[in-house]
Amino acid sequence: MSRFWDNGCEIRYPPKKDEKQMKHEIIGKPDFPVVKIILDKNESVAAEAGAMVSMTKNIAIETSARGGIFSSMKRMVFSGESFFQNKFTAKDGSGEVIFAPETMGDLHFRNLNDETLILSRGSYVCGSVDLKIESQWGGFKSLFGGEGLMFQKVSGKGNLFFSSFGAIDEIDVKGEYVVDNGHIVGFEPALDFNIEKVGGLKSLFLSGEGFVCHFRGHGKVYLQSRNHSSFAVWADGWRKVENRQ
Amino acid sequence: MKIDIKFKPGYAMATISLKEGDKIRAESGAMVAKSANVDMITEKTSRGGVLKSLKAAFFGGESFWMNLFSVKNGKGEVMLAPTLPGDIIEEELNNNVLYVQSTGFLAADAAIDIDTKFQGLRGFFSGESLFFLKLSGQGKILLSSYGGIEKRNVNGTFIVDTGHIVAFDETLNYQVTKFGSWKSFLIGGEGLVARFTGHGNVWIQSRNVPVLGQWLRNSLPPKKG
């Protein structure tokens, strides 16, 4: 296995089998992975602002409000994404870019073939420029969810890389399944869901579980083995307390 | 009750397969996901007063509330994970007693008695979040660590930094002391250590919880009181 700091001078990847498949390698799974993408001449990849780790010198960066100003604004305000996104294009021959997610944890690849995937906010790392990324309101039923209020809807044809806090587990739901809101990375839109509380009234305040997503139908759910809200609450508990003047 | 632990050692997660009659008690907030037919009941673990536990739950401090999972009909599963990055290991109690550091406890068979009122080690420890649960009875337990976990068989004397202790057998004698001389204690950066003597197991973790806490404390802006 090559290491992520190996430079892109020597490209050992086989030619592309599929025009839509980017040459890539995810290195360092599952704890601290990065994705190394080898771009052919004039091939591009889009990424969330701040995701780039390193790149060869022949890569041109174009920063834009992807999908227009309105859609970028919506994405920034509602799904916690950056207003601008970067597009990386290899000029004069092939080149290499390495991207890393924000969180400690895994990076997952999925090829979307005219499909849609709903991701929780902040999960998108990078992918084909043709993929459409929209913020989507979870509807009134998600109002109590906090976490689930806004989702990112990724659709179209192309490669998608998304990240998790902790490891990613893929669950094939057939029937019903219940997932803690803070542990959802994404799911397929074929699944119907309801935001509910788990347990009785006492559990609402004392279980530490908050709200859960009750899925019904057939489809995949991606879940993460750690919960960033719980971690943030834990970290907050260590903060110094300053007396009000 | 079948336990499967995935994603070791960095971000371990335990999947517990339950059949009718199986019950598992987990640390509050540990649930990742569950089958729809798995029920959750929130209950107080110790015999202490309700008011005291409520106070602890609302005003910070350790939560004495735990969640009890059982399956309604047929089979079901529940997935559990701790808050911090790290590993999970499965152990079995056979009418012996184990002291588990509070962040090291993930779950236990409902047959296991969990005493949160045990204060034996409290006060010795500098970090306020370090206190121990006393586990006894017969059944499976899940321990979680910040970082990796190692089970160490002690035969004689063994010294562990208090922040690296996950659990230890009751058969061991322990003494909490300063690290080395006063000079080492003050400038050696080790804080307090536990000196274990006798025969038994100590579970140690490769990262130190209060050290992470202190690091966050120094990195984060203070909140208004």
mmCIF file of N, CA and C in Angstrom, chain B residues 61-172:
data_model
loop_
_atom_site.group_PDB
_atom_site.id
_atom_site.type_symbol
_atom_site.label_atom_id
_atom_site.label_comp_id
_atom_site.label_asym_id
_atom_site.label_seq_id
_atom_site.Cartn_x
_atom_site.Cartn_y
_atom_site.Cartn_z
ATOM 1 N N GLY B 61 -22.115 16.286 36.611
ATOM 2 C CA GLY B 61 -21.673 15.196 37.456
ATOM 3 C C GLY B 61 -22.017 13.903 36.757
ATOM 4 N N GLU B 62 -21.795 12.818 37.405
ATOM 5 C CA GLU B 62 -22.012 11.542 36.754
ATOM 6 C C GLU B 62 -23.475 11.217 36.672
ATOM 7 N N SER B 63 -23.837 10.625 35.579
ATOM 8 C CA SER B 63 -25.217 10.216 35.408
ATOM 9 C C SER B 63 -25.371 8.822 35.992
ATOM 10 N N PHE B 64 -26.299 8.685 36.908
ATOM 11 C CA PHE B 64 -26.525 7.380 37.512
ATOM 12 C C PHE B 64 -27.643 6.645 36.793
ATOM 13 N N TRP B 65 -28.136 7.260 35.743
ATOM 14 C CA TRP B 65 -29.215 6.631 35.005
ATOM 15 C C TRP B 65 -28.617 5.788 33.903
ATOM 16 N N MET B 66 -29.192 4.610 33.782
ATOM 17 C CA MET B 66 -28.718 3.734 32.720
ATOM 18 C C MET B 66 -29.927 3.233 31.956
ATOM 19 N N ASN B 67 -29.673 2.685 30.787
ATOM 20 C CA ASN B 67 -30.763 2.186 29.966
ATOM 21 C C ASN B 67 -30.712 0.669 29.893
ATOM 22 N N LEU B 68 -31.905 0.084 30.066
ATOM 23 C CA LEU B 68 -32.015 -1.366 30.046
ATOM 24 C C LEU B 68 -32.683 -1.781 28.738
ATOM 25 N N PHE B 69 -32.008 -2.610 27.963
ATOM 26 C CA PHE B 69 -32.537 -3.038 26.673
ATOM 27 C C PHE B 69 -32.981 -4.494 26.728
ATOM 28 N N SER B 70 -34.161 -4.760 26.169
ATOM 29 C CA SER B 70 -34.645 -6.141 26.070
ATOM 30 C C SER B 70 -35.460 -6.271 24.799
ATOM 31 N N VAL B 71 -35.689 -7.511 24.373
ATOM 32 C CA VAL B 71 -36.401 -7.711 23.127
ATOM 33 C C VAL B 71 -37.832 -8.145 23.435
ATOM 34 N N LYS B 72 -38.752 -7.608 22.667
ATOM 35 C CA LYS B 72 -40.173 -7.881 22.918
ATOM 36 C C LYS B 72 -40.570 -9.284 22.472
ATOM 37 N N ASN B 73 -40.341 -9.561 21.194
ATOM 38 C CA ASN B 73 -40.671 -10.905 20.723
ATOM 39 C C ASN B 73 -39.649 -11.320 19.677
ATOM 40 N N GLY B 74 -39.250 -12.577 19.765
ATOM 41 C CA GLY B 74 -38.260 -13.084 18.826
ATOM 42 C C GLY B 74 -36.870 -12.580 19.143
ATOM 43 N N LYS B 75 -36.171 -12.165 18.094
ATOM 44 C CA LYS B 75 -34.789 -11.741 18.256
ATOM 45 C C LYS B 75 -34.630 -10.272 17.891
ATOM 46 N N GLY B 76 -33.589 -9.675 18.401
ATOM 47 C CA GLY B 76 -33.328 -8.281 18.071
ATOM 48 C C GLY B 76 -31.894 -7.944 18.374
ATOM 49 N N GLU B 77 -31.481 -6.739 18.015
ATOM 50 C CA GLU B 77 -30.112 -6.348 18.329
ATOM 51 C C GLU B 77 -30.062 -4.891 18.759
ATOM 52 N N VAL B 78 -29.028 -4.593 19.530
ATOM 53 C CA VAL B 78 -28.793 -3.206 19.911
ATOM 54 C C VAL B 78 -27.300 -2.941 19.713
ATOM 55 N N MET B 79 -26.984 -1.779 19.165
ATOM 56 C CA MET B 79 -25.587 -1.421 18.954
ATOM 57 C C MET B 79 -25.201 -0.359 19.972
ATOM 58 N N LEU B 80 -24.048 -0.549 20.581
ATOM 59 C CA LEU B 80 -23.607 0.381 21.617
ATOM 60 C C LEU B 80 -22.190 0.872 21.326
ATOM 61 N N ALA B 81 -21.948 2.133 21.681
ATOM 62 C CA ALA B 81 -20.600 2.691 21.523
ATOM 63 C C ALA B 81 -20.367 3.738 22.607
ATOM 64 N N PRO B 82 -19.117 3.883 23.050
ATOM 65 C CA PRO B 82 -18.817 4.914 24.051
ATOM 66 C C PRO B 82 -18.692 6.298 23.394
ATOM 67 N N THR B 83 -18.500 7.330 24.196
ATOM 68 C CA THR B 83 -18.366 8.695 23.666
ATOM 69 C C THR B 83 -16.995 8.938 23.052
ATOM 70 N N LEU B 84 -15.963 8.465 23.716
ATOM 71 C CA LEU B 84 -14.604 8.768 23.278
ATOM 72 C C LEU B 84 -14.085 7.760 22.252
ATOM 73 N N PRO B 85 -13.126 8.194 21.430
ATOM 74 C CA PRO B 85 -12.522 7.249 20.494
ATOM 75 C C PRO B 85 -11.811 6.152 21.281
ATOM 76 N N GLY B 86 -11.875 4.934 20.800
ATOM 77 C CA GLY B 86 -11.174 3.877 21.503
ATOM 78 C C GLY B 86 -11.802 2.519 21.339
ATOM 79 N N ASP B 87 -11.344 1.586 22.147
ATOM 80 C CA ASP B 87 -11.686 0.183 22.002
ATOM 81 C C ASP B 87 -12.780 -0.268 22.973
ATOM 82 N N ILE B 88 -13.303 -1.456 22.684
ATOM 83 C CA ILE B 88 -14.275 -2.111 23.574
ATOM 84 C C ILE B 88 -13.803 -3.556 23.746
ATOM 85 N N ILE B 89 -13.874 -4.067 24.980
ATOM 86 C CA ILE B 89 -13.622 -5.503 25.139
ATOM 87 C C ILE B 89 -14.717 -6.138 25.973
ATOM 88 N N GLU B 90 -14.907 -7.431 25.686
ATOM 89 C CA GLU B 90 -15.923 -8.193 26.402
ATOM 90 C C GLU B 90 -15.246 -9.006 27.491
ATOM 91 N N GLU B 91 -15.812 -8.993 28.686
ATOM 92 C CA GLU B 91 -15.289 -9.808 29.774
ATOM 93 C C GLU B 91 -16.482 -10.499 30.430
ATOM 94 N N GLU B 92 -16.171 -11.469 31.265
ATOM 95 C CA GLU B 92 -17.250 -12.172 31.937
ATOM 96 C C GLU B 92 -16.989 -12.202 33.433
ATOM 97 N N LEU B 93 -17.981 -11.845 34.206
ATOM 98 C CA LEU B 93 -17.843 -11.937 35.652
ATOM 99 C C LEU B 93 -18.438 -13.260 36.096
ATOM 100 N N ASN B 94 -17.743 -13.906 37.014
ATOM 101 C CA ASN B 94 -18.218 -15.184 37.517
ATOM 102 C C ASN B 94 -18.213 -15.120 39.039
ATOM 103 N N ASN B 95 -19.143 -14.322 39.526
ATOM 104 C CA ASN B 95 -19.261 -14.059 40.952
ATOM 105 C C ASN B 95 -18.012 -13.438 41.572
ATOM 106 N N ASN B 96 -17.238 -12.757 40.744
ATOM 107 C CA ASN B 96 -16.124 -11.991 41.288
ATOM 108 C C ASN B 96 -16.472 -10.510 41.203
ATOM 109 N N VAL B 97 -15.647 -9.685 41.758
ATOM 110 C CA VAL B 97 -15.951 -8.252 41.830
ATOM 111 C C VAL B 97 -14.909 -7.477 41.025
ATOM 112 N N LEU B 98 -15.402 -6.515 40.262
ATOM 113 C CA LEU B 98 -14.527 -5.712 39.423
ATOM 114 C C LEU B 98 -14.816 -4.235 39.691
ATOM 115 N N TYR B 99 -13.767 -3.437 39.813
ATOM 116 C CA TYR B 99 -13.943 -1.993 39.925
ATOM 117 C C TYR B 99 -13.692 -1.394 38.549
ATOM 118 N N VAL B 100 -14.662 -0.648 38.040
ATOM 119 C CA VAL B 100 -14.532 -0.084 36.701
ATOM 120 C C VAL B 100 -14.602 1.437 36.778
ATOM 121 N N GLN B 101 -13.632 2.079 36.180
ATOM 122 C CA GLN B 101 -13.605 3.529 36.139
ATOM 123 C C GLN B 101 -14.828 4.000 35.351
ATOM 124 N N SER B 102 -15.484 5.102 35.771
ATOM 125 C CA SER B 102 -16.786 5.447 35.189
ATOM 126 C C SER B 102 -16.804 5.562 33.667
ATOM 127 N N THR B 103 -15.793 6.141 33.052
ATOM 128 C CA THR B 103 -15.827 6.231 31.588
ATOM 129 C C THR B 103 -15.460 4.899 30.929
ATOM 130 N N GLY B 104 -15.000 3.934 31.713
ATOM 131 C CA GLY B 104 -14.635 2.625 31.178
ATOM 132 C C GLY B 104 -15.791 1.650 31.133
ATOM 133 N N PHE B 105 -16.917 2.049 31.706
ATOM 134 C CA PHE B 105 -18.082 1.172 31.705
ATOM 135 C C PHE B 105 -18.947 1.444 30.495
ATOM 136 N N LEU B 106 -19.240 0.405 29.710
ATOM 137 C CA LEU B 106 -20.147 0.579 28.573
ATOM 138 C C LEU B 106 -21.469 -0.135 28.819
ATOM 139 N N ALA B 107 -21.408 -1.402 29.179
ATOM 140 C CA ALA B 107 -22.637 -2.162 29.366
ATOM 141 C C ALA B 107 -22.381 -3.415 30.179
ATOM 142 N N ALA B 108 -23.460 -3.983 30.724
ATOM 143 C CA ALA B 108 -23.363 -5.233 31.468
ATOM 144 C C ALA B 108 -24.688 -5.970 31.389
ATOM 145 N N ASP B 109 -24.615 -7.276 31.453
ATOM 146 C CA ASP B 109 -25.808 -8.096 31.557
ATOM 147 C C ASP B 109 -26.615 -7.580 32.751
ATOM 148 N N ALA B 110 -27.934 -7.591 32.630
ATOM 149 C CA ALA B 110 -28.778 -7.054 33.699
ATOM 150 C C ALA B 110 -28.602 -7.807 35.021
ATOM 151 N N ALA B 111 -28.071 -9.022 34.957
ATOM 152 C CA ALA B 111 -27.845 -9.798 36.169
ATOM 153 C C ALA B 111 -26.683 -9.255 37.004
ATOM 154 N N ILE B 112 -25.878 -8.415 36.395
ATOM 155 C CA ILE B 112 -24.719 -7.842 37.102
ATOM 156 C C ILE B 112 -25.197 -6.684 37.988
ATOM 157 N N ASP B 113 -24.734 -6.681 39.214
ATOM 158 C CA ASP B 113 -25.088 -5.616 40.139
ATOM 159 C C ASP B 113 -24.080 -4.474 39.991
ATOM 160 N N ILE B 114 -24.601 -3.269 39.807
ATOM 161 C CA ILE B 114 -23.721 -2.116 39.627
ATOM 162 C C ILE B 114 -23.902 -1.170 40.801
ATOM 163 N N ASP B 115 -22.868 -1.003 41.563
ATOM 164 C CA ASP B 115 -22.939 -0.118 42.721
ATOM 165 C C ASP B 115 -22.224 1.191 42.401
ATOM 166 N N THR B 116 -23.022 2.245 42.281
ATOM 167 C CA THR B 116 -22.432 3.541 41.949
ATOM 168 C C THR B 116 -22.093 4.328 43.204
ATOM 169 N N LYS B 117 -22.525 3.783 44.332
ATOM 170 C CA LYS B 117 -22.316 4.530 45.573
ATOM 171 C C LYS B 117 -20.947 4.254 46.180
ATOM 172 N N PHE B 118 -20.248 3.356 45.538
ATOM 173 C CA PHE B 118 -18.932 3.017 46.036
ATOM 174 C C PHE B 118 -18.004 4.230 45.935
ATOM 175 N N GLN B 119 -17.474 4.630 47.072
ATOM 176 C CA GLN B 119 -16.677 5.855 47.099
ATOM 177 C C GLN B 119 -15.231 5.592 47.484
ATOM 178 N N GLY B 120 -14.898 4.334 47.621
ATOM 179 C CA GLY B 120 -13.595 3.962 48.146
ATOM 180 C C GLY B 120 -12.406 4.699 47.553
ATOM 181 N N LEU B 121 -12.461 4.915 46.240
ATOM 182 C CA LEU B 121 -11.296 5.518 45.610
ATOM 183 C C LEU B 121 -11.462 7.007 45.379
ATOM 184 N N ARG B 122 -12.665 7.477 45.589
ATOM 185 C CA ARG B 122 -12.920 8.880 45.319
ATOM 186 C C ARG B 122 -12.131 9.730 46.297
ATOM 187 N N GLY B 123 -11.750 10.878 45.876
ATOM 188 C CA GLY B 123 -11.018 11.749 46.774
ATOM 189 C C GLY B 123 -9.531 11.595 46.565
ATOM 190 N N PHE B 124 -9.124 10.370 46.289
ATOM 191 C CA PHE B 124 -7.713 10.150 46.005
ATOM 192 C C PHE B 124 -7.359 10.698 44.641
ATOM 193 N N PHE B 125 -8.383 10.678 43.772
ATOM 194 C CA PHE B 125 -8.127 11.047 42.395
ATOM 195 C C PHE B 125 -8.304 12.532 42.158
ATOM 196 N N SER B 126 -7.394 13.058 41.376
ATOM 197 C CA SER B 126 -7.432 14.487 41.126
ATOM 198 C C SER B 126 -8.569 14.874 40.184
ATOM 199 N N GLY B 127 -8.711 14.144 39.095
ATOM 200 C CA GLY B 127 -9.753 14.481 38.133
ATOM 201 C C GLY B 127 -11.118 14.155 38.694
ATOM 202 N N GLU B 128 -12.046 15.079 38.582
ATOM 203 C CA GLU B 128 -13.345 14.846 39.190
ATOM 204 C C GLU B 128 -14.148 13.774 38.468
ATOM 205 N N SER B 129 -13.797 13.532 37.201
ATOM 206 C CA SER B 129 -14.588 12.554 36.469
ATOM 207 C C SER B 129 -14.111 11.127 36.726
ATOM 208 N N LEU B 130 -13.098 10.986 37.546
ATOM 209 C CA LEU B 130 -12.615 9.657 37.849
ATOM 210 C C LEU B 130 -13.282 9.109 39.086
ATOM 211 N N PHE B 131 -14.267 8.267 38.861
ATOM 212 C CA PHE B 131 -14.738 7.535 40.019
ATOM 213 C C PHE B 131 -15.091 6.137 39.547
ATOM 214 N N PHE B 132 -15.243 5.236 40.484
ATOM 215 C CA PHE B 132 -15.350 3.839 40.107
ATOM 216 C C PHE B 132 -16.714 3.234 40.402
ATOM 217 N N LEU B 133 -17.111 2.337 39.522
ATOM 218 C CA LEU B 133 -18.330 1.565 39.721
ATOM 219 C C LEU B 133 -17.884 0.197 40.220
ATOM 220 N N LYS B 134 -18.689 -0.360 41.124
ATOM 221 C CA LYS B 134 -18.354 -1.685 41.636
ATOM 222 C C LYS B 134 -19.296 -2.688 40.979
ATOM 223 N N LEU B 135 -18.753 -3.582 40.182
ATOM 224 C CA LEU B 135 -19.563 -4.562 39.467
ATOM 225 C C LEU B 135 -19.403 -5.939 40.088
ATOM 226 N N SER B 136 -20.532 -6.602 40.319
ATOM 227 C CA SER B 136 -20.441 -7.949 40.871
ATOM 228 C C SER B 136 -21.569 -8.807 40.313
ATOM 229 N N GLY B 137 -21.418 -10.110 40.444
ATOM 230 C CA GLY B 137 -22.439 -11.030 39.956
ATOM 231 C C GLY B 137 -21.911 -11.914 38.864
ATOM 232 N N GLN B 138 -22.850 -12.397 38.029
ATOM 233 C CA GLN B 138 -22.465 -13.333 36.994
ATOM 234 C C GLN B 138 -23.048 -12.878 35.659
ATOM 235 N N GLY B 139 -22.190 -12.746 34.668
ATOM 236 C CA GLY B 139 -22.678 -12.349 33.351
ATOM 237 C C GLY B 139 -21.625 -11.596 32.568
ATOM 238 N N LYS B 140 -22.010 -11.222 31.345
ATOM 239 C CA LYS B 140 -21.070 -10.532 30.460
ATOM 240 C C LYS B 140 -21.026 -9.038 30.744
ATOM 241 N N ILE B 141 -19.851 -8.472 30.556
ATOM 242 C CA ILE B 141 -19.720 -7.023 30.683
ATOM 243 C C ILE B 141 -18.901 -6.486 29.500
ATOM 244 N N LEU B 142 -19.123 -5.240 29.196
ATOM 245 C CA LEU B 142 -18.351 -4.582 28.140
ATOM 246 C C LEU B 142 -17.619 -3.393 28.726
ATOM 247 N N LEU B 143 -16.296 -3.400 28.543
ATOM 248 C CA LEU B 143 -15.479 -2.286 29.010
ATOM 249 C C LEU B 143 -15.059 -1.460 27.807
ATOM 250 N N SER B 144 -14.984 -0.145 27.982
ATOM 251 C CA SER B 144 -14.521 0.684 26.872
ATOM 252 C C SER B 144 -13.322 1.504 27.325
ATOM 253 N N SER B 145 -12.449 1.791 26.373
ATOM 254 C CA SER B 145 -11.235 2.528 26.721
ATOM 255 C C SER B 145 -11.094 3.749 25.829
ATOM 256 N N TYR B 146 -10.389 4.740 26.331
ATOM 257 C CA TYR B 146 -9.977 5.866 25.499
ATOM 258 C C TYR B 146 -8.618 5.450 24.946
ATOM 259 N N GLY B 147 -8.552 5.181 23.650
ATOM 260 C CA GLY B 147 -7.363 4.581 23.057
ATOM 261 C C GLY B 147 -7.493 3.069 23.114
ATOM 262 N N GLY B 148 -6.383 2.379 23.059
ATOM 263 C CA GLY B 148 -6.413 0.926 23.104
ATOM 264 C C GLY B 148 -6.559 0.410 24.527
ATOM 265 N N ILE B 149 -6.844 -0.871 24.658
ATOM 266 C CA ILE B 149 -6.993 -1.454 25.994
ATOM 267 C C ILE B 149 -6.117 -2.696 26.107
ATOM 268 N N GLU B 150 -5.540 -2.867 27.293
ATOM 269 C CA GLU B 150 -4.730 -4.055 27.517
ATOM 270 C C GLU B 150 -5.030 -4.612 28.889
ATOM 271 N N LYS B 151 -5.195 -5.943 28.910
ATOM 272 C CA LYS B 151 -5.448 -6.630 30.172
ATOM 273 C C LYS B 151 -4.105 -7.120 30.688
ATOM 274 N N ARG B 152 -3.787 -6.744 31.894
ATOM 275 C CA ARG B 152 -2.473 -7.050 32.430
ATOM 276 C C ARG B 152 -2.634 -7.893 33.685
ATOM 277 N N ASN B 153 -2.019 -9.051 33.679
ATOM 278 C CA ASN B 153 -2.097 -9.889 34.866
ATOM 279 C C ASN B 153 -1.008 -9.472 35.841
ATOM 280 N N VAL B 154 -1.425 -9.059 37.016
ATOM 281 C CA VAL B 154 -0.465 -8.604 38.014
ATOM 282 C C VAL B 154 -0.162 -9.737 38.984
ATOM 283 N N ASN B 155 1.104 -9.933 39.207
ATOM 284 C CA ASN B 155 1.526 -10.930 40.175
ATOM 285 C C ASN B 155 2.703 -10.284 40.900
ATOM 286 N N GLY B 156 2.388 -9.653 41.982
ATOM 287 C CA GLY B 156 3.414 -8.876 42.672
ATOM 288 C C GLY B 156 2.980 -7.422 42.738
ATOM 289 N N THR B 157 3.789 -6.536 42.164
ATOM 290 C CA THR B 157 3.469 -5.111 42.223
ATOM 291 C C THR B 157 3.466 -4.518 40.823
ATOM 292 N N PHE B 158 2.505 -3.653 40.571
ATOM 293 C CA PHE B 158 2.412 -3.000 39.260
ATOM 294 C C PHE B 158 1.886 -1.588 39.472
ATOM 295 N N ILE B 159 2.498 -0.631 38.776
ATOM 296 C CA ILE B 159 2.130 0.771 38.990
ATOM 297 C C ILE B 159 1.500 1.361 37.734
ATOM 298 N N VAL B 160 0.326 1.955 37.897
ATOM 299 C CA VAL B 160 -0.409 2.515 36.761
ATOM 300 C C VAL B 160 -0.811 3.956 37.065
ATOM 301 N N ASP B 161 -0.637 4.836 36.106
ATOM 302 C CA ASP B 161 -1.109 6.212 36.221
ATOM 303 C C ASP B 161 -2.632 6.143 36.395
ATOM 304 N N THR B 162 -3.188 6.892 37.315
ATOM 305 C CA THR B 162 -4.625 6.762 37.603
ATOM 306 C C THR B 162 -5.512 7.035 36.383
ATOM 307 N N GLY B 163 -5.089 7.937 35.518
ATOM 308 C CA GLY B 163 -5.870 8.261 34.329
ATOM 309 C C GLY B 163 -5.867 7.170 33.272
ATOM 310 N N HIS B 164 -4.995 6.182 33.430
ATOM 311 C CA HIS B 164 -4.919 5.092 32.458
ATOM 312 C C HIS B 164 -5.605 3.816 32.942
ATOM 313 N N ILE B 165 -6.229 3.877 34.129
ATOM 314 C CA ILE B 165 -6.903 2.679 34.642
ATOM 315 C C ILE B 165 -8.294 2.571 34.036
ATOM 316 N N VAL B 166 -8.625 1.410 33.511
ATOM 317 C CA VAL B 166 -9.989 1.156 33.048
ATOM 318 C C VAL B 166 -10.732 0.369 34.122
ATOM 319 N N ALA B 167 -10.101 -0.695 34.609
ATOM 320 C CA ALA B 167 -10.738 -1.551 35.605
ATOM 321 C C ALA B 167 -9.681 -2.375 36.333
ATOM 322 N N PHE B 168 -10.077 -2.927 37.472
ATOM 323 C CA PHE B 168 -9.183 -3.869 38.166
ATOM 324 C C PHE B 168 -9.971 -4.806 39.064
ATOM 325 N N ASP B 169 -9.411 -5.987 39.270
ATOM 326 C CA ASP B 169 -10.037 -6.996 40.122
ATOM 327 C C ASP B 169 -9.991 -6.594 41.582
ATOM 328 N N GLU B 170 -11.032 -6.994 42.282
ATOM 329 C CA GLU B 170 -11.095 -6.681 43.717
ATOM 330 C C GLU B 170 -9.999 -7.404 44.502
ATOM 331 N N THR B 171 -9.505 -8.492 43.912
ATOM 332 C CA THR B 171 -8.478 -9.282 44.606
ATOM 333 C C THR B 171 -7.163 -8.509 44.768
ATOM 334 N N LEU B 172 -7.008 -7.460 43.996
ATOM 335 C CA LEU B 172 -5.773 -6.666 44.097
ATOM 336 C C LEU B 172 -5.884 -5.625 45.205
#
